[in-house]
Amino acid sequence: MHASTMERPSCLPRSSKMNSYITNAISDFFFKYETPRQVLVQNRRVGVVCRLIQLGVLAYIIGWVFIYEKGYQSTDTAVSSVFTKMKGVGYTKVDGEERVWDMVDYVFPEQGDSSFVVMTNYIITKGQKMGKCPELAEPRYLCNSDSDCERGIIERTGHGHMTGKCVGNTTKTCEVVAWCPVEDDRKIPDPALLMSAENHTLFIKNSVTFPAYGVKRSNLVEGIDNQYIKSCVYDPTTSPLCPIFRLGDLVQLSGFNFATIAKMGGAIGIVIDWTCNLDYDQSKCKPIYTFHGLYGNPNETDMARASVGYNFRYAKHYMEDKQEKRTLLKVFGIRFDIIVRSVARKFDIIPTLTAIGSGVGIFGVATVVCDLILLYLLPKREFYNNMKFKVTETVEQEPLDEFSSEK
């Protein structure tokens, strides 16, 4: 008995074909380049439209992106600090009493912050002490009997706590527990008592740092020394870099009238603008001052508005004959808010390449528009469609199908 053997078909040809196909596919992927076919269309109208769109895109890239928006530069905002100093002396004579007001008396707060108030007018109530006294003779406080004054009620706009009594000889008002005598602010001094504040001066010191570029600047730029500061006063034309400002000039440059705003008070914004191109020398990075009337009474017609002006109250407490007393002042003043606005720019290759790349991509808009015109709007659109798109027959049998059919 002997064993018979049967020869099996060899798999070598199939494996060889598979390896050859894979090798060719990898070779084609790495060593062959494909490019889309382009069709040159001889049509003047479409050509003009294409060039006009491309010209518009080019103007947008150069004019807007690079020149106006500085798309080739990176930007940074500054870390800044501001402190101020007021100088000037005011003089008043009220009811025969003379008084001198220096910066400690009329500037609030006195630490030199970037936001502060300069007093220009006031109503003073001296010698107030805690006790019982009648309210002001206003219609809301008038009474005929104690029943008109409900005990324990505190009016939101009143001066104290009602005792439930109606007091007075000719004009009767409700009695309150309050700082007596109560303040009477119904008549505001006109003209303002501290009109001399118009000649006070404001010194502003501002420093900025652009951390991304390591640049530090101050509004005391090159050429501003102690000798210059002693004699200069800001003027937008002759001395635009002087850091000393006359209050009357600030009010005028903001669009207000000093006599009007001094009576009722208001608010003015001082903007220090640092817009610097650090591709140039740092010495060219200088501040620009602008002034804006934020709140006040520039026109007499504004008197019809509610809550015109700016005011607040503060008191000075003291002891007299072992009793606490205070002097109350209702202050009308001009509030100054110093705002620093900053941006620094410098050339950077990354935003430059980004701007160029986005611009090149936008050029494709011209191709899309022209294709729409050719394929859908022109009379010969069928002809252009056949020229642009090449339709091939379907391949029914792939090379790998031969492999799967072999056994």
Coordinates of C-alpha atoms in Angstrom, one line a residue:
M1 CA 0.0 0.0 0.0
H2 CA 1.4 3.3 -1.0
A3 CA 0.3 6.8 -0.4
S4 CA -0.7 9.0 -3.3
T5 CA -0.1 12.7 -3.3
M6 CA -2.1 15.5 -5.0
E7 CA -0.4 18.7 -6.1
R8 CA -2.1 21.9 -4.9
P9 CA -2.1 25.1 -7.0
S10 CA 0.6 27.5 -6.1
C11 CA -0.3 30.9 -4.5
L12 CA 2.9 32.6 -5.6
P13 CA 1.5 34.3 -8.7
R14 CA -1.4 35.8 -6.8
S15 CA 0.9 37.1 -4.0
S16 CA 3.2 38.5 -6.6
K17 CA 0.4 40.4 -8.3
M18 CA -0.9 41.8 -5.0
N19 CA 2.6 43.0 -3.9
S20 CA 3.1 44.6 -7.3
Y21 CA -0.2 46.5 -7.1
I22 CA 0.6 47.8 -3.6
T23 CA 4.1 48.8 -4.7
N24 CA 2.7 50.7 -7.7
A25 CA 0.0 52.4 -5.6
I26 CA 2.6 53.7 -3.1
S27 CA 5.0 54.7 -5.8
D28 CA 2.2 56.7 -7.6
F29 CA 1.2 58.4 -4.3
F30 CA 4.8 59.6 -3.5
F31 CA 6.3 60.2 -7.0
K32 CA 3.4 61.5 -9.2
Y33 CA 1.8 64.9 -9.2
E34 CA -1.8 65.6 -10.3
T35 CA -3.0 69.0 -11.4
P36 CA -6.5 70.0 -12.4
R37 CA -7.1 70.7 -16.1
Q38 CA -7.8 74.3 -17.0
V39 CA -10.0 75.6 -19.8
L40 CA -9.0 78.9 -21.5
V41 CA -12.3 80.6 -22.3
Q42 CA -12.2 83.2 -25.1
N43 CA -15.0 85.5 -23.8
R44 CA -14.3 89.2 -23.2
R45 CA -17.2 89.8 -20.8
V46 CA -16.3 86.9 -18.5
G47 CA -12.6 87.9 -18.7
V48 CA -13.4 91.5 -17.7
V49 CA -15.6 90.3 -14.8
C50 CA -12.8 88.0 -13.6
R51 CA -10.1 90.7 -13.7
L52 CA -12.4 93.3 -12.0
I53 CA -13.1 90.9 -9.1
Q54 CA -9.4 90.1 -8.8
L55 CA -8.6 93.8 -8.8
G56 CA -11.1 94.4 -6.1
V57 CA -9.7 91.6 -4.0
L58 CA -6.2 92.9 -4.5
A59 CA -7.3 96.4 -3.4
Y60 CA -9.0 95.0 -0.3
I61 CA -5.8 93.1 0.7
I62 CA -3.4 96.0 0.2
G63 CA -5.7 98.9 1.2
W64 CA -7.7 97.4 4.0
V65 CA -5.8 94.4 5.4
F66 CA -2.2 95.8 5.2
I67 CA -2.5 99.6 5.1
Y68 CA -5.6 100.3 7.3
E69 CA -5.8 97.3 9.6
K70 CA -2.0 96.8 9.7
G71 CA -2.4 93.0 9.1
Y72 CA 1.3 92.5 9.0
Q73 CA 1.7 93.5 12.6
S74 CA 0.9 91.9 16.0
T75 CA -0.7 94.0 18.7
D76 CA -0.5 94.5 22.5
T77 CA -2.3 96.6 25.0
A78 CA -0.6 98.4 27.8
V79 CA -0.6 98.1 31.6
S80 CA -0.9 101.7 32.9
S81 CA -1.0 103.8 36.0
V82 CA -2.1 107.4 36.5
F83 CA -1.8 109.8 39.4
T84 CA -2.7 113.5 39.5
K85 CA -1.9 116.6 41.5
M86 CA -4.0 119.8 41.7
K87 CA -2.6 123.3 42.5
G88 CA -4.4 126.5 43.1
V89 CA -6.0 128.5 45.9
G90 CA -9.7 129.6 46.1
Y91 CA -11.2 132.5 48.0
T92 CA -14.7 133.1 49.2
K93 CA -16.6 135.7 51.2
V94 CA -20.0 134.5 52.3
D95 CA -22.1 136.6 54.9
G96 CA -19.0 138.6 55.6
E97 CA -16.9 135.5 56.4
E98 CA -13.7 135.2 54.4
R99 CA -12.1 131.9 53.7
V100 CA -9.3 130.5 51.6
W101 CA -9.6 127.0 50.0
D102 CA -6.6 125.0 49.0
M103 CA -6.3 121.7 47.2
V104 CA -6.9 119.7 50.5
D105 CA -10.3 121.5 50.9
Y106 CA -11.7 121.3 47.3
V107 CA -10.3 118.0 45.8
F108 CA -12.0 114.7 46.6
P109 CA -10.3 112.3 47.2
E110 CA -7.0 114.1 48.0
Q111 CA -4.8 111.1 47.2
G112 CA -4.4 111.9 43.5
D113 CA -6.5 109.2 41.9
S114 CA -7.3 108.9 38.2
S115 CA -10.9 109.8 39.1
F116 CA -11.5 112.8 41.3
V117 CA -13.8 115.8 42.0
V118 CA -13.0 119.5 42.1
M119 CA -15.4 121.5 44.2
T120 CA -16.8 124.6 42.4
N121 CA -19.9 125.4 44.5
Y122 CA -21.3 124.4 47.9
I123 CA -24.1 124.8 50.5
I124 CA -22.7 124.8 54.1
T125 CA -24.7 124.0 57.3
K126 CA -22.7 124.8 60.4
G127 CA -23.0 123.7 64.0
Q128 CA -25.3 120.7 63.5
K129 CA -26.0 118.6 66.6
M130 CA -28.1 115.6 67.3
G131 CA -31.6 116.6 68.6
K132 CA -35.2 117.4 67.8
C133 CA -36.1 120.2 65.3
P134 CA -38.8 121.0 62.7
E135 CA -38.5 119.8 59.2
L136 CA -38.2 122.2 56.3
A137 CA -41.2 124.3 55.4
E138 CA -42.0 122.3 52.3
P139 CA -45.5 121.1 51.3
R140 CA -44.7 117.5 52.0
Y141 CA -43.7 118.3 55.6
L142 CA -46.5 120.8 56.5
C143 CA -49.0 119.9 59.1
N144 CA -52.0 121.2 61.1
S145 CA -52.0 118.8 64.0
D146 CA -50.0 115.9 65.4
S147 CA -52.2 113.5 63.5
D148 CA -50.6 114.7 60.3
C149 CA -47.2 113.5 61.5
E150 CA -47.2 109.8 61.9
R151 CA -44.7 108.7 64.6
G152 CA -41.9 106.5 63.5
I153 CA -42.0 107.2 59.8
I154 CA -38.8 108.0 58.0
E155 CA -39.3 109.8 54.8
R156 CA -36.9 108.7 52.0
T157 CA -36.0 112.3 51.1
G158 CA -36.5 113.6 54.7
H159 CA -33.9 114.6 57.2
G160 CA -34.7 112.4 60.2
H161 CA -37.1 110.2 62.2
M162 CA -40.6 111.7 62.9
T163 CA -41.6 112.2 66.5
G164 CA -45.3 112.4 65.8
K165 CA -45.5 116.1 66.8
C166 CA -46.5 119.1 64.7
V167 CA -44.5 122.1 65.8
G168 CA -44.0 125.7 64.8
N169 CA -45.7 129.1 65.2
T170 CA -46.7 130.6 61.9
T171 CA -45.7 127.7 59.6
K172 CA -46.1 124.3 61.2
T173 CA -44.0 121.3 60.1
C174 CA -43.5 117.8 61.5
E175 CA -40.8 117.4 64.1
V176 CA -37.9 115.0 63.5
V177 CA -35.0 113.5 65.4
A178 CA -32.1 114.6 63.2
W179 CA -28.9 116.6 62.9
C180 CA -30.3 120.0 63.8
P181 CA -30.8 122.5 62.3
V182 CA -31.7 120.5 59.1
E183 CA -30.0 121.4 55.8
D184 CA -31.8 123.8 53.5
D185 CA -30.5 123.3 50.0
R186 CA -33.4 124.8 48.1
K187 CA -31.3 127.8 47.0
I188 CA -28.1 127.1 45.1
P189 CA -25.5 130.0 45.1
D190 CA -25.4 131.7 41.7
P191 CA -22.8 132.4 40.5
A192 CA -20.7 129.6 41.9
L193 CA -18.8 130.4 45.0
L194 CA -15.5 129.0 43.7
M195 CA -15.3 130.4 40.3
S196 CA -11.6 130.9 40.9
A197 CA -11.2 127.1 40.3
E198 CA -11.2 128.0 36.6
N199 CA -7.5 129.0 37.0
H200 CA -6.5 125.9 39.0
T201 CA -4.0 123.6 37.3
L202 CA -4.0 119.8 37.0
F203 CA -0.8 117.8 36.6
I204 CA -1.2 114.3 35.1
K205 CA 1.6 111.7 35.3
N206 CA 0.9 108.6 33.3
S207 CA 3.2 105.6 32.6
V208 CA 2.4 102.6 30.3
T209 CA 4.1 99.3 29.7
F210 CA 3.6 97.0 26.7
P211 CA 4.6 93.6 28.2
A212 CA 4.7 91.7 24.9
Y213 CA 7.4 94.0 23.5
G214 CA 9.1 95.0 26.8
V215 CA 8.5 98.7 26.1
K216 CA 7.9 101.3 28.8
R217 CA 6.8 104.9 28.2
S218 CA 5.7 107.9 30.2
N219 CA 3.8 111.0 29.2
L220 CA 6.9 112.9 30.4
V221 CA 8.5 112.2 27.0
E222 CA 11.8 113.3 25.7
G223 CA 12.2 117.1 25.9
I224 CA 10.0 117.5 28.9
D225 CA 12.2 118.4 31.9
N226 CA 11.7 120.3 35.2
Q227 CA 12.4 123.6 33.6
Y228 CA 9.7 123.0 30.9
I229 CA 7.1 121.8 33.3
K230 CA 7.5 125.0 35.4
S231 CA 6.4 127.2 32.6
C232 CA 4.2 125.2 30.2
V233 CA 0.4 124.9 30.1
Y234 CA -1.3 122.5 27.8
D235 CA -2.4 123.9 24.4
P236 CA -3.6 121.5 21.6
T237 CA -1.6 123.5 19.1
T238 CA 1.5 125.0 20.8
S239 CA 2.0 122.6 23.7
P240 CA 0.3 119.3 22.9
L241 CA 2.6 117.3 25.2
C242 CA 2.5 119.5 28.3
P243 CA 1.1 117.4 31.2
I244 CA -0.2 120.5 33.1
F245 CA -3.8 121.5 32.3
R246 CA -5.8 124.6 33.3
L247 CA -9.3 123.6 34.5
G248 CA -10.9 126.4 32.5
D249 CA -9.3 125.1 29.3
L250 CA -10.3 121.5 30.0
V251 CA -14.0 122.6 30.4
Q252 CA -13.9 124.6 27.2
L253 CA -12.2 121.8 25.2
S254 CA -14.9 119.4 26.4
G255 CA -17.6 121.7 25.0
F256 CA -18.9 123.1 28.3
N257 CA -19.2 126.6 29.7
F258 CA -17.3 126.9 33.0
A259 CA -19.8 129.3 34.7
T260 CA -22.7 127.0 33.9
I261 CA -21.1 123.7 34.9
A262 CA -19.5 125.2 38.0
K263 CA -22.9 126.1 39.5
M264 CA -24.5 122.6 39.3
G265 CA -21.5 120.3 38.6
G266 CA -20.8 117.8 35.9
A267 CA -18.4 115.2 34.6
I268 CA -15.5 115.4 32.1
G269 CA -13.5 112.6 30.6
I270 CA -9.8 113.0 29.8
V271 CA -8.6 110.3 27.3
I272 CA -4.9 109.6 27.0
D273 CA -4.4 107.7 23.8
W274 CA -1.2 105.7 23.2
T275 CA -1.3 104.4 19.6
C276 CA 2.2 103.3 18.9
N277 CA 4.0 101.8 15.9
L278 CA 7.0 100.1 17.4
D279 CA 8.5 99.4 14.0
Y280 CA 9.8 103.0 14.3
D281 CA 11.9 104.4 17.2
Q282 CA 10.3 104.3 20.6
S283 CA 10.7 108.1 21.0
K284 CA 7.9 108.4 18.4
C285 CA 5.5 106.7 20.8
K286 CA 3.8 109.7 22.4
P287 CA 0.4 110.3 24.0
I288 CA -2.5 112.3 22.5
Y289 CA -5.0 114.0 24.8
T290 CA -8.7 114.4 24.1
F291 CA -11.5 115.8 26.2
H292 CA -15.1 114.8 26.4
G293 CA -18.1 116.3 28.2
L294 CA -19.7 113.3 29.9
Y295 CA -22.4 114.9 32.0
G296 CA -23.3 118.5 32.7
N297 CA -25.4 121.4 31.5
P298 CA -23.9 122.8 28.3
N299 CA -27.2 124.3 27.2
E300 CA -29.7 126.2 29.2
T301 CA -32.5 124.0 27.8
D302 CA -31.0 121.1 29.8
M303 CA -32.4 122.7 33.0
A304 CA -35.6 120.8 32.2
R305 CA -33.9 117.5 32.8
A306 CA -34.1 115.7 36.1
S307 CA -31.1 115.6 38.4
V308 CA -29.0 118.1 36.5
G309 CA -25.3 118.4 37.5
Y310 CA -23.2 116.5 40.0
N311 CA -23.2 116.8 43.8
F312 CA -22.5 114.9 47.0
R313 CA -22.4 115.6 50.7
Y314 CA -19.7 115.2 53.3
A315 CA -19.4 116.3 57.0
K316 CA -16.6 117.3 59.3
H317 CA -17.3 116.1 62.9
Y318 CA -15.9 117.8 65.9
M319 CA -16.5 118.1 69.7
E320 CA -17.7 121.3 71.4
D321 CA -18.5 121.5 75.1
K322 CA -18.4 117.7 75.2
Q323 CA -21.0 117.4 72.6
E324 CA -20.5 116.0 69.1
K325 CA -21.2 118.5 66.3
R326 CA -20.6 118.6 62.6
T327 CA -20.4 121.0 59.6
L328 CA -22.3 119.6 56.6
L329 CA -21.3 120.6 53.1
K330 CA -23.3 119.8 50.0
V331 CA -20.6 119.9 47.3
F332 CA -21.2 120.8 43.7
G333 CA -18.2 120.0 41.5
I334 CA -16.7 118.8 38.3
R335 CA -15.8 115.1 38.2
F336 CA -12.7 114.2 36.1
D337 CA -12.2 110.7 34.8
I338 CA -8.9 110.0 33.2
I339 CA -9.1 107.1 30.8
V340 CA -6.0 105.5 29.2
R341 CA -6.5 103.9 25.8
S342 CA -3.5 102.0 24.3
V343 CA -2.5 99.8 21.5
A344 CA 1.0 99.0 20.2
R345 CA 1.9 97.3 16.9
K346 CA 5.0 95.7 15.6
F347 CA 5.9 93.6 12.5
D348 CA 5.3 89.8 13.0
I349 CA 5.8 87.2 10.4
I350 CA 2.9 85.0 11.6
P351 CA 0.0 87.6 11.0
T352 CA 1.7 88.6 7.8
L353 CA 1.6 85.1 6.4
T354 CA -1.9 84.6 7.7
A355 CA -3.1 87.8 5.9
I356 CA -1.4 86.8 2.7
G357 CA -2.9 83.3 2.8
S358 CA -6.4 84.6 3.5
G359 CA -6.0 87.0 0.6
V360 CA -4.9 84.3 -1.8
G361 CA -7.9 82.3 -0.8
I362 CA -10.2 85.2 -1.5
F363 CA -8.9 85.3 -5.1
G364 CA -10.9 82.1 -5.6
V365 CA -14.1 84.1 -5.5
A366 CA -13.4 85.3 -9.0
T367 CA -13.2 81.8 -10.3
V368 CA -16.5 80.8 -8.6
V369 CA -18.3 83.8 -10.0
C370 CA -17.0 83.3 -13.5
D371 CA -17.9 79.6 -13.4
L372 CA -21.5 80.5 -12.5
I373 CA -21.7 82.9 -15.3
L374 CA -20.3 80.4 -17.8
L375 CA -22.3 77.4 -16.7
Y376 CA -25.7 79.0 -16.0
L377 CA -26.0 82.5 -17.6
L378 CA -24.4 82.6 -21.0
P379 CA -26.2 81.3 -24.1
K380 CA -23.4 78.8 -24.9
R381 CA -23.5 77.3 -21.4
E382 CA -23.9 73.7 -22.7
F383 CA -20.8 74.1 -24.8
Y384 CA -18.8 75.5 -21.8
N385 CA -20.1 72.7 -19.6
N386 CA -18.9 70.0 -22.0
M387 CA -15.5 71.8 -22.2
K388 CA -15.1 72.1 -18.5
F389 CA -16.2 68.7 -17.3
K390 CA -14.9 65.4 -18.9
V391 CA -17.3 62.4 -18.4
T392 CA -15.6 59.0 -18.5
E393 CA -17.2 55.5 -18.9
T394 CA -17.6 53.4 -15.8
V395 CA -14.9 50.7 -15.3
E396 CA -16.9 47.5 -14.7
Q397 CA -14.0 45.3 -13.5
E398 CA -11.3 46.4 -11.1
P399 CA -7.9 44.8 -11.1
L400 CA -8.5 43.2 -7.7
D401 CA -11.5 41.4 -9.1
E402 CA -9.1 39.1 -11.0
F403 CA -7.4 38.2 -7.7
S404 CA -10.7 37.3 -6.0
S405 CA -11.7 35.1 -9.0
E406 CA -8.5 33.0 -8.9
K407 CA -8.4 30.0 -6.7

